[in-house]
Amino acid sequence: MLAEIFFMTKFLRCLTLVLYMLLPSYRSAAQIAPLIANISSRQTTSLDGQWQAIVDPYDVGAFDYRAQPLKNKNAFYKNYKPQSESELVEYDFDTSGQLQVPGDWNTQRESLLLYEGSVWYKRSFDYAKSPKRRLFVHFGACNYFAAVYLNGEELGAHEGGFTPFDFEITDRVRAHDNFLVLRVNNTRGKDQVPTVNTDWWNYGGITRPVTLVEVPETFVQHYFIQMEKGSTHQIKGWLQLSGRQPQQNVAVRIPEAGLSKVFQTDARGRAEFTFSANLILWSPENPKLYNVEIAAETDQVTDRIGFRSIEVRGTDILLNGNPIFLRGTSLHEEAPLRASRAWSDDDARTLLGWVKELGCNFVRLAHYPHNEAILRMADQMGLMVWAEVPVYWTIQWENPQTLHNAENQLNEMIARDHNRAALIIYSVANETPISDARNRFLRQLIQDAHSADPTRLVSGALQAHEVAAGNRLTIHIDDPIAVDLDVLGNNEYIGWYVHRPEDADSIDWISQYGKPMIMSEFGGDALFGYHGEAHTRWTEEYQENLYEHQIVMLKRISFLRGMTPWILKDFRSPRRPLPRFEDYFNRKGLVSDHGEKKKAFYVLQKFYRGLQSVQPPK
Ligand code: GCU
């Protein structure tokens, strides 16, 4: 029922969703199940691989020629086969070709590179479920909207291309010939998050792993275990059981530290706890992870968790109580050597390997929640992380459904990653135009982030404005939303979109907020291997020169506590049509889309290596 709503006329859709929002929890229990944490440590069966696929640009699999939702054999989710030579059925998954899952569809077929619309996926499977066990189907992400069906019945739907969701199929799965069908649609919409305009490729599809997860009748559904805000020796957290035995004794154990604490869950299956712990703290220099066991009477889960504190004091960012400088780079979720969506451990290891080689201790995962693999890899490799929701450019600030969507994506991102020590900052916005409606929208997200996870910092990539005085330029950080942020982020393109690279030498920055700032973007394009004068656009020398002058300017900003230049690697963008130099790639990478390092890579590496041996610049 829900799936068809999203494809009804906009008004009906908005009306229905506003009504939906008035429901106590907008995602009714019957539809999306509460997110199961830490899938990889559960009993799982992967459904990854080749899936049957039907490309359906006119949604004939969902609506009849009167745009009425289909419910009969013609609905593709029925996977109906003609019962006789004379019966008319105009679709057939099994002769319609295949697509690899996980993976975007755009780079799997030339004909789909720019495709925006619906694609139907079908995966058949047998499953021998053990009695007294529950079964869920979990999706790492599907871009942008996914309607999900099992054995011809609707399971539910999910909106948002970068966060996980799951459905319970315990009473729906059968031993043989199950068919799981998804309709995935990446059509852009003004009221969506992100909206219609982005400087990244609108990769569509089932872009992250699909997993069957079998758990006991009452299982450890979720937990949050981190150092209490501002503490390096007090753990604070909660855990949530799901099932018919909510009240249990649950042990939280850290065997390596000789820690074992038992808590009672209440009638809702929830326990909140705090206890002191003398642990080796996680840091980039020593990314210490502990095996943490959450053992209920009916289920046990083990996770690899690091413990550290992160906070601000004046213009300083403190990791484990010590001031730090965040030596970073920005990154899109594109695979290192194939310009398509990244999703795997190997993708993460290669990308973060380049980040480490640059001399970084920090990475901005832009502009949307990246896959879980790269968060866990950052935990292991000792890289602090800025994670972001795609509230990007001109969102519909007045639209309550859009706000709800953004809140949902934020909550899902936090729910998936809040046990990762590497994750230190949530960002709620990128280059959003100042207005009262926008401020209200962002304040709501900032509040949501702080209440969902009081242990981490909240930021946003703002845009400042310039004031000229004589031959000097001063840039003022004066965005009103800065009052609500813990850390200020700022994007600037001095030397590329505005001014000349060398003008940075005489630009000053001031902020009235007394807070730390991260220069969340700066940079310029260069085509790897194209060489010339330092003032010749697109050459490596131009980018090199730009970075040299940027570093001079950045060093002079007294409240600067980090930087994530734009960007580690060239990436696909539909906004970049210039032949020879762009060819639908944004070329601001320090590394090309073939993994080749440009001259500016070494300028930044030299600066970061220099910083590694000294305290943050005053
Ligand atoms: C913006 C934006 C990026 C974009 C970059 C650019 O600041 O945040 O998404 O790619 O500029 O123009 O290269």
XYZ file of C-alpha atoms and ligand atoms in Angstrom:
631
model
C 0.000 0.000 0.000
C 2.777 2.439 1.053
C 4.828 1.842 -2.115
C 2.057 3.093 -4.414
C 1.610 6.258 -2.315
C 5.052 7.554 -3.212
C 4.268 7.178 -6.892
C 0.847 8.891 -6.649
C 0.407 12.540 -7.556
C 2.595 14.889 -5.443
C -0.454 16.346 -3.595
C -1.805 12.963 -2.597
C 1.698 11.937 -1.638
C 2.229 15.028 0.513
C -1.222 14.759 2.108
C -0.681 11.069 2.917
C 2.802 11.671 4.290
C 1.667 14.608 6.453
C -1.007 12.283 7.879
C 1.683 9.669 8.290
C 3.866 12.115 10.187
C 1.061 12.603 12.682
C 1.276 8.922 13.547
C 3.160 8.326 16.842
C 6.158 6.871 14.990
C 5.978 7.760 11.341
C 7.393 4.452 10.281
C 4.583 2.146 11.420
C 5.827 -1.053 13.010
C 4.075 -3.055 10.276
C 6.361 -1.508 7.684
C 10.042 -0.870 8.416
C 11.469 -2.891 11.300
C 13.678 -1.120 13.854
C 17.246 -1.094 12.554
C 19.257 -4.129 13.608
C 22.729 -3.074 14.698
C 25.959 -4.736 13.665
C 24.676 -7.089 10.970
C 28.131 -8.511 10.290
C 28.274 -10.233 13.696
C 24.931 -11.998 13.270
C 23.946 -15.296 11.559
C 23.590 -14.052 8.001
C 23.023 -15.224 4.425
C 24.139 -12.918 1.641
C 21.767 -12.290 -1.256
C 24.447 -10.405 -3.178
C 25.267 -11.394 -6.732
C 23.464 -11.254 -10.071
C 19.798 -10.247 -9.725
C 17.210 -10.348 -12.499
C 16.345 -6.823 -13.507
C 13.704 -5.004 -15.560
C 14.311 -1.382 -16.544
C 10.894 0.345 -16.333
C 11.105 4.005 -17.394
C 7.290 4.440 -17.535
C 6.507 2.463 -14.344
C 4.259 0.069 -16.256
C 5.098 -2.489 -13.577
C 3.383 -0.405 -10.902
C 0.642 1.617 -12.581
C -1.914 0.965 -15.326
C -2.441 3.373 -18.214
C -4.791 5.381 -15.953
C -1.936 5.763 -13.440
C -3.834 3.575 -11.014
C -1.695 1.306 -8.824
C -1.535 -2.246 -10.162
C -2.418 -5.056 -7.792
C -3.115 -7.849 -10.248
C -0.800 -10.236 -12.143
C 0.484 -7.310 -14.180
C 2.140 -5.808 -11.143
C 5.779 -6.788 -11.571
C 6.129 -7.682 -7.875
C 3.808 -10.577 -8.550
C 6.473 -12.157 -10.773
C 3.598 -13.780 -12.599
C 4.184 -16.373 -15.350
C 1.660 -17.117 -18.147
C -0.298 -20.232 -17.242
C -1.053 -21.064 -20.920
C 0.121 -20.309 -24.459
C -2.700 -17.843 -24.860
C -2.354 -15.912 -21.578
C -0.956 -12.356 -21.979
C 1.820 -11.383 -19.570
C 4.107 -8.545 -20.708
C 7.076 -8.927 -18.386
C 9.435 -11.715 -17.413
C 12.230 -11.265 -14.915
C 13.961 -14.445 -15.964
C 14.588 -13.344 -19.541
C 15.180 -9.643 -18.807
C 18.886 -9.614 -18.079
C 20.748 -9.139 -14.835
C 22.372 -6.487 -12.706
C 25.077 -6.997 -10.066
C 24.074 -6.338 -6.448
C 25.517 -4.427 -4.690
C 26.247 -1.942 -7.386
C 24.866 1.124 -9.105
C 23.106 0.348 -12.393
C 24.653 3.367 -14.153
C 28.100 1.851 -14.669
C 26.902 -1.649 -15.442
C 25.336 -0.821 -18.796
C 26.251 2.031 -21.163
C 22.508 2.563 -21.724
C 21.960 3.207 -18.006
C 24.801 5.685 -17.383
C 22.420 8.656 -17.191
C 19.271 6.647 -16.408
C 16.903 8.085 -13.817
C 13.698 6.177 -13.187
C 12.580 2.767 -11.950
C 14.396 -0.527 -12.159
C 12.791 -3.723 -10.814
C 15.081 -6.305 -9.219
C 14.200 -9.918 -8.468
C 16.158 -12.448 -6.436
C 14.923 -15.984 -5.825
C 16.159 -17.979 -2.816
C 15.413 -20.988 -0.643
C 15.689 -20.673 3.116
C 15.468 -23.319 5.821
C 14.649 -21.206 8.868
C 15.189 -22.818 12.243
C 12.121 -22.955 14.479
C 11.792 -20.301 17.227
C 14.052 -17.994 15.214
C 13.200 -14.729 13.452
C 14.301 -13.673 10.008
C 14.928 -10.187 8.627
C 16.020 -8.940 5.210
C 18.513 -6.067 5.571
C 19.512 -3.520 2.918
C 22.716 -1.468 3.276
C 21.167 1.175 0.983
C 19.123 1.637 -2.178
C 19.172 4.919 -4.101
C 16.822 6.725 -3.821
C 13.414 5.159 -3.121
C 12.820 1.422 -2.689
C 9.551 -0.513 -2.530
C 10.135 -4.076 -1.327
C 8.010 -7.197 -1.888
C 8.345 -10.843 -0.896
C 6.471 -13.652 -2.613
C 4.056 -11.203 -4.222
C 3.258 -9.337 -1.002
C 4.421 -5.893 -0.010
C 6.960 -5.651 2.834
C 7.221 -1.863 2.798
C 9.217 1.036 1.411
C 12.171 3.272 2.237
C 13.122 6.764 1.133
C 16.729 7.998 1.199
C 19.610 6.637 -0.829
C 22.371 6.269 1.735
C 21.104 4.618 4.923
C 20.163 1.048 5.884
C 16.740 -0.440 6.473
C 15.320 -3.865 7.181
C 12.042 -5.812 7.190
C 10.951 -8.795 9.262
C 9.998 -11.762 7.073
C 9.720 -14.469 9.759
C 6.082 -15.338 8.911
C 6.419 -14.693 5.187
C 9.452 -16.742 4.147
C 8.995 -20.279 2.867
C 11.441 -23.132 2.500
C 11.649 -22.950 -1.292
C 11.213 -20.554 -4.226
C 11.010 -17.289 -2.363
C 11.146 -14.297 -4.673
C 12.252 -10.943 -3.291
C 11.323 -8.053 -5.608
C 12.382 -4.426 -5.312
C 11.345 -1.447 -7.274
C 14.172 1.087 -6.965
C 13.651 4.605 -8.286
C 16.260 7.371 -8.387
C 14.138 10.072 -9.965
C 15.130 13.395 -8.423
C 12.430 15.505 -6.771
C 12.388 19.056 -5.429
C 10.977 17.931 -2.070
C 13.573 15.199 -1.619
C 16.882 15.053 0.311
C 19.051 15.711 -1.639
C 16.944 17.814 -3.965
C 17.208 17.978 -7.795
C 20.620 19.688 -8.025
C 23.876 18.001 -6.900
C 27.468 18.017 -8.052
C 27.672 14.215 -7.862
C 26.356 11.395 -10.039
C 22.862 10.187 -9.224
C 23.889 6.541 -9.021
C 20.762 4.394 -8.822
C 20.214 0.873 -7.637
C 20.766 -1.525 -4.777
C 24.085 0.059 -3.986
C 25.043 -1.834 -0.827
C 24.783 -5.478 0.381
C 21.501 -7.327 0.884
C 21.524 -9.777 3.765
C 19.171 -12.258 5.403
C 19.661 -12.012 9.166
C 18.465 -14.828 11.434
C 18.151 -14.064 15.151
C 16.580 -15.644 18.261
C 12.951 -14.865 19.059
C 14.152 -12.238 21.546
C 17.401 -10.695 20.368
C 19.757 -7.794 21.025
C 18.377 -5.436 18.419
C 20.480 -2.355 19.152
C 22.951 -0.790 21.580
C 25.010 2.332 22.170
C 28.239 1.992 24.174
C 30.618 4.939 24.286
C 32.472 7.159 26.741
C 30.145 9.630 28.456
C 30.398 13.174 27.023
C 33.681 14.766 28.104
C 34.845 11.694 30.070
C 37.768 9.344 29.412
C 36.855 6.829 32.149
C 33.050 6.636 32.393
C 31.146 4.512 29.885
C 27.502 5.414 29.290
C 25.049 3.668 27.046
C 21.908 1.681 26.458
C 20.762 -1.545 24.863
C 17.487 -2.632 23.343
C 16.074 -6.138 23.136
C 13.335 -7.017 20.651
C 10.975 -9.947 21.222
C 8.559 -11.599 23.614
C 11.046 -11.798 26.510
C 11.893 -8.111 26.987
C 12.880 -8.341 30.637
C 16.207 -10.097 30.918
C 19.600 -9.926 32.613
C 22.051 -8.638 30.043
C 25.802 -8.633 30.531
C 28.050 -6.037 28.935
C 31.572 -7.467 28.877
C 34.968 -6.167 27.774
C 37.016 -9.299 28.448
C 40.413 -7.785 27.584
C 39.874 -5.147 30.290
C 38.415 -7.620 32.767
C 35.112 -5.777 32.699
C 31.742 -7.507 33.078
C 28.567 -5.701 34.168
C 25.016 -7.071 34.306
C 21.924 -4.919 33.758
C 18.178 -5.668 33.758
C 16.122 -4.637 30.790
C 12.676 -3.155 31.477
C 9.253 -4.155 30.140
C 10.132 -2.490 26.836
C 13.372 -4.479 26.583
C 15.549 -1.451 27.287
C 18.376 -0.925 29.757
C 20.365 2.250 30.304
C 23.699 1.978 32.063
C 26.869 3.715 33.097
C 30.007 2.310 34.650
C 33.611 3.367 35.131
C 36.293 1.792 32.968
C 40.023 2.281 32.743
C 40.684 1.610 29.047
C 43.300 2.373 26.412
C 41.742 5.298 24.568
C 41.226 5.244 20.795
C 43.225 7.794 18.831
C 44.680 8.052 15.289
C 48.101 7.253 16.717
C 46.702 4.211 18.574
C 43.302 3.136 17.137
C 42.623 0.699 19.945
C 39.474 -1.392 19.509
C 38.083 -3.770 22.129
C 35.878 -6.812 21.725
C 32.669 -5.818 23.480
C 30.125 -8.541 24.207
C 26.446 -7.833 24.826
C 25.107 -11.087 26.223
C 21.389 -11.434 26.956
C 19.821 -14.654 28.202
C 18.551 -15.423 24.676
C 21.103 -13.785 22.394
C 24.705 -12.520 22.251
C 26.371 -9.973 19.983
C 30.051 -9.018 19.819
C 31.333 -5.758 18.357
C 34.735 -4.093 17.902
C 34.478 -0.756 19.700
C 36.967 1.991 20.518
C 36.573 4.389 23.415
C 37.602 8.052 23.334
C 36.172 11.452 24.228
C 35.672 14.308 21.776
C 34.638 17.829 22.785
C 35.295 21.509 22.135
C 36.748 24.094 24.509
C 36.729 27.600 23.120
C 38.303 27.372 19.681
C 39.971 24.040 20.446
C 38.782 20.556 19.555
C 39.870 18.097 22.241
C 40.419 14.388 21.612
C 40.778 12.549 24.924
C 41.253 15.949 26.548
C 44.087 17.062 24.221
C 43.863 19.790 21.542
C 44.063 18.375 18.031
C 44.308 19.622 14.461
C 42.203 17.707 11.961
C 44.450 17.024 8.950
C 41.845 15.871 6.486
C 40.498 15.530 3.004
C 36.976 15.263 1.605
C 35.815 12.141 -0.152
C 32.846 11.017 -2.254
C 31.652 7.381 -2.029
C 33.142 6.443 -5.361
C 35.272 3.340 -5.843
C 39.002 4.034 -6.045
C 39.729 2.758 -9.570
C 36.285 2.323 -11.124
C 34.130 5.426 -11.209
C 31.080 3.777 -9.623
C 29.568 3.528 -6.127
C 31.979 2.142 -3.557
C 30.644 -0.318 -0.966
C 33.269 -2.911 -0.001
C 36.101 -3.357 2.515
C 38.561 -3.331 -0.395
C 37.180 -0.030 -1.700
C 37.454 1.447 1.798
C 40.966 0.107 2.404
C 42.295 1.580 -0.850
C 40.610 4.966 -0.439
C 41.632 5.356 3.199
C 45.100 4.089 2.314
C 45.487 7.159 0.062
C 44.087 9.330 2.852
C 46.700 7.987 5.267
C 49.428 8.432 2.645
C 48.474 12.105 2.477
C 49.321 12.342 6.187
C 45.694 12.694 7.292
C 44.146 11.862 10.655
C 40.650 12.901 9.512
C 38.283 12.438 6.572
C 35.063 14.193 5.537
C 32.672 11.623 4.021
C 30.679 13.946 1.730
C 27.774 14.721 1.188
C 25.725 11.771 2.433
C 26.204 8.774 4.789
C 28.826 6.492 3.241
C 28.792 2.698 3.615
C 29.408 1.011 6.962
C 32.570 -0.664 5.649
C 34.423 2.661 5.419
C 33.376 3.698 8.946
C 34.680 0.433 10.371
C 37.845 0.776 8.263
C 38.390 4.290 9.672
C 38.023 2.809 13.170
C 40.767 0.302 12.392
C 43.075 2.662 10.494
C 42.834 5.511 13.026
C 41.064 8.138 10.936
C 38.561 10.474 12.559
C 35.374 10.974 10.521
C 32.970 13.761 9.602
C 29.669 12.150 8.516
C 26.978 14.089 6.716
C 23.340 14.011 5.638
C 22.579 15.282 2.098
C 20.956 18.554 3.138
C 22.737 20.104 0.183
C 22.187 23.501 -1.460
C 18.516 24.492 -1.893
C 16.342 22.073 0.019
C 12.567 22.733 0.458
C 12.953 24.282 3.923
C 9.229 24.955 4.381
C 8.135 21.414 3.541
C 7.457 19.314 6.697
C 7.799 16.087 4.716
C 11.265 17.143 3.570
C 12.240 17.900 7.151
C 10.931 14.515 8.247
C 12.898 12.847 5.507
C 16.095 14.648 6.537
C 15.494 13.766 10.199
C 14.934 10.155 9.255
C 18.182 9.976 7.282
C 20.040 11.601 10.184
C 18.580 9.151 12.706
C 19.345 6.154 10.521
C 22.935 7.358 10.006
C 23.417 7.851 13.750
C 21.772 4.522 14.580
C 24.124 2.646 12.266
C 27.415 4.316 13.229
C 27.170 5.647 16.786
C 29.413 2.901 18.141
C 32.310 3.876 15.845
C 35.010 5.727 17.824
C 36.337 7.173 14.542
C 33.100 9.101 14.020
C 33.479 12.467 15.790
C 31.313 14.946 13.837
C 27.799 14.864 12.370
C 27.186 17.474 9.678
C 23.637 18.601 8.987
C 24.119 20.881 5.977
C 26.283 21.861 3.005
C 26.227 25.355 1.454
C 22.626 26.099 2.322
C 21.317 29.632 1.659
C 20.524 31.606 4.828
C 16.823 32.191 5.533
C 14.514 31.913 8.547
C 12.979 28.707 7.194
C 16.421 27.216 6.577
C 17.581 28.197 10.044
C 14.533 26.544 11.625
C 15.086 23.420 9.544
C 18.761 23.136 10.460
C 18.161 23.927 14.130
C 15.761 20.994 14.264
C 18.406 18.681 12.793
C 21.089 19.962 15.148
C 18.753 19.334 18.087
C 17.945 15.853 16.775
C 21.617 14.985 16.459
C 22.437 16.182 19.971
C 19.514 14.316 21.497
C 20.140 11.096 19.547
C 23.841 11.175 20.462
C 25.030 13.722 23.045
C 28.632 12.437 22.845
C 29.537 13.820 19.402
C 29.994 17.237 17.797
C 27.618 18.770 15.262
C 28.743 20.923 12.362
C 27.708 22.175 8.932
C 29.572 23.451 5.849
C 28.677 27.115 5.792
C 29.540 29.929 3.417
C 30.958 33.197 4.682
C 30.980 36.612 3.095
C 33.741 38.975 2.110
C 34.428 42.553 3.128
C 37.006 44.516 1.152
C 39.112 47.210 2.913
C 41.860 48.825 0.849
C 43.905 46.056 -0.751
C 43.001 43.524 1.908
C 39.975 41.284 2.041
C 38.391 40.026 5.206
C 36.063 37.073 5.269
C 33.475 37.069 8.024
C 32.052 33.882 9.449
C 28.633 35.301 10.309
C 26.086 32.639 9.443
C 23.407 32.768 12.207
C 23.255 28.944 12.398
C 26.840 28.971 13.729
C 25.433 29.773 17.174
C 23.887 26.280 17.300
C 26.885 24.359 15.965
C 29.722 22.901 18.030
C 32.232 23.207 15.201
C 32.010 25.575 12.238
C 32.613 24.243 8.754
C 33.286 26.592 5.848
C 33.631 26.051 2.113
C 35.710 28.524 0.060
C 37.092 28.455 -3.463
C 39.578 31.303 -3.410
C 41.783 30.906 -6.469
C 39.254 28.842 -8.431
C 35.690 30.268 -8.519
C 36.727 33.614 -6.987
C 40.001 35.604 -6.978
C 43.442 34.356 -8.030
C 45.352 31.745 -6.034
C 47.879 34.297 -4.766
C 45.109 36.589 -3.453
C 44.760 34.172 -0.541
C 47.992 35.586 0.844
C 46.232 38.825 1.782
C 42.906 37.487 2.932
C 42.050 37.481 6.621
C 39.326 35.526 8.385
C 37.308 36.573 11.410
C 34.622 34.834 13.388
C 32.475 36.244 16.158
C 31.636 32.841 17.576
C 34.756 31.802 19.508
C 34.393 28.286 18.107
C 36.770 25.995 16.219
C 36.505 26.026 12.434
C 37.211 23.355 9.859
C 37.818 24.605 6.311
C 35.524 21.940 4.940
C 36.242 22.682 1.262
C 38.831 24.482 -0.853
C 40.633 23.514 -4.032
C 40.668 23.691 -7.822
C 40.501 21.403 -10.825
C 43.445 19.829 -12.604
C 43.570 17.165 -15.299
C 46.208 14.599 -14.338
C 49.138 14.777 -16.734
C 48.189 18.180 -18.147
C 51.062 20.520 -17.455
C 51.799 24.223 -18.035
C 52.209 27.577 -16.301
C 50.936 28.029 -12.749
C 48.228 30.391 -14.032
C 46.991 28.023 -16.735
C 43.653 26.516 -15.695
C 43.334 22.729 -15.541
C 47.090 22.185 -15.243
C 48.577 20.348 -12.286
C 50.759 23.420 -11.751
C 47.687 25.640 -11.298
C 46.292 23.318 -8.627
C 49.726 23.001 -6.972
C 50.082 26.777 -6.825
C 46.564 27.160 -5.470
C 47.295 24.737 -2.615
C 50.540 26.494 -1.730
C 48.762 29.831 -1.329
C 45.843 28.238 0.494
C 48.181 26.752 3.085
C 49.777 30.171 3.664
C 46.321 31.665 4.291
C 45.034 28.762 6.416
C 48.034 28.893 8.716
C 47.075 32.488 9.588
C 43.526 31.677 10.734
C 43.701 31.675 14.542
C 40.549 29.600 15.084
C 41.241 27.017 12.370
C 41.340 23.501 13.838
C 41.017 21.393 10.744
C 40.702 21.213 6.988
C 39.215 18.828 4.400
C 40.209 20.106 0.980
C 37.951 19.287 -1.933
C 38.720 16.507 -2.705
C 40.765 13.280 -2.496
C 39.801 11.853 -5.893
C 38.256 13.057 -9.175
C 34.607 11.978 -9.268
C 31.739 11.795 -11.731
C 29.437 14.790 -11.960
C 26.599 15.559 -14.394
C 27.397 19.269 -13.913
C 30.816 18.997 -15.600
C 30.434 18.680 -19.402
C 33.654 20.417 -20.534
C 35.331 18.142 -23.123
C 38.949 17.058 -22.585
C 39.238 18.567 -19.112
C 36.060 17.412 -17.348
C 34.126 14.923 -19.488
C 31.553 14.719 -16.686
C 34.153 14.474 -13.944
C 34.882 17.001 -11.233
C 38.677 17.205 -11.456
C 39.394 18.751 -8.068
C 40.848 15.472 -6.904
C 44.399 15.267 -5.604
C 44.289 11.818 -7.165
C 42.817 11.117 -10.595
C 40.008 8.611 -11.181
C 42.769 6.206 -12.201
C 44.598 6.562 -8.886
C 47.344 8.852 -10.253
C 48.627 11.434 -7.785
C 48.724 15.054 -8.936
C 51.414 17.571 -7.870
C 49.118 19.179 -5.279
C 48.900 15.811 -3.491
C 52.530 16.213 -2.483
C 52.075 19.883 -1.464
C 49.400 18.861 1.031
C 51.324 15.748 2.121
C 54.391 17.872 2.938
C 52.264 20.295 4.976
C 50.509 17.504 6.892
C 53.732 15.664 7.598
C 55.091 18.909 8.951
C 52.045 19.288 11.206
C 52.281 15.737 12.478
C 55.353 16.642 14.481
C 53.994 19.895 16.031
C 50.962 21.072 18.091
C 47.950 22.774 16.339
C 48.969 26.189 14.714
C 48.173 29.140 17.017
C 30.767 22.903 -3.658
C 30.075 21.645 -3.211
C 30.682 20.415 -3.775
C 31.166 20.671 -5.191
C 32.267 21.700 -5.120
C 32.811 22.060 -6.483
O 31.302 23.531 -2.676
O 29.917 21.504 -1.827
O 29.724 19.411 -3.740
O 31.607 19.513 -5.791
O 31.780 22.888 -4.582
O 32.294 23.012 -7.060
O 33.695 21.390 -6.962
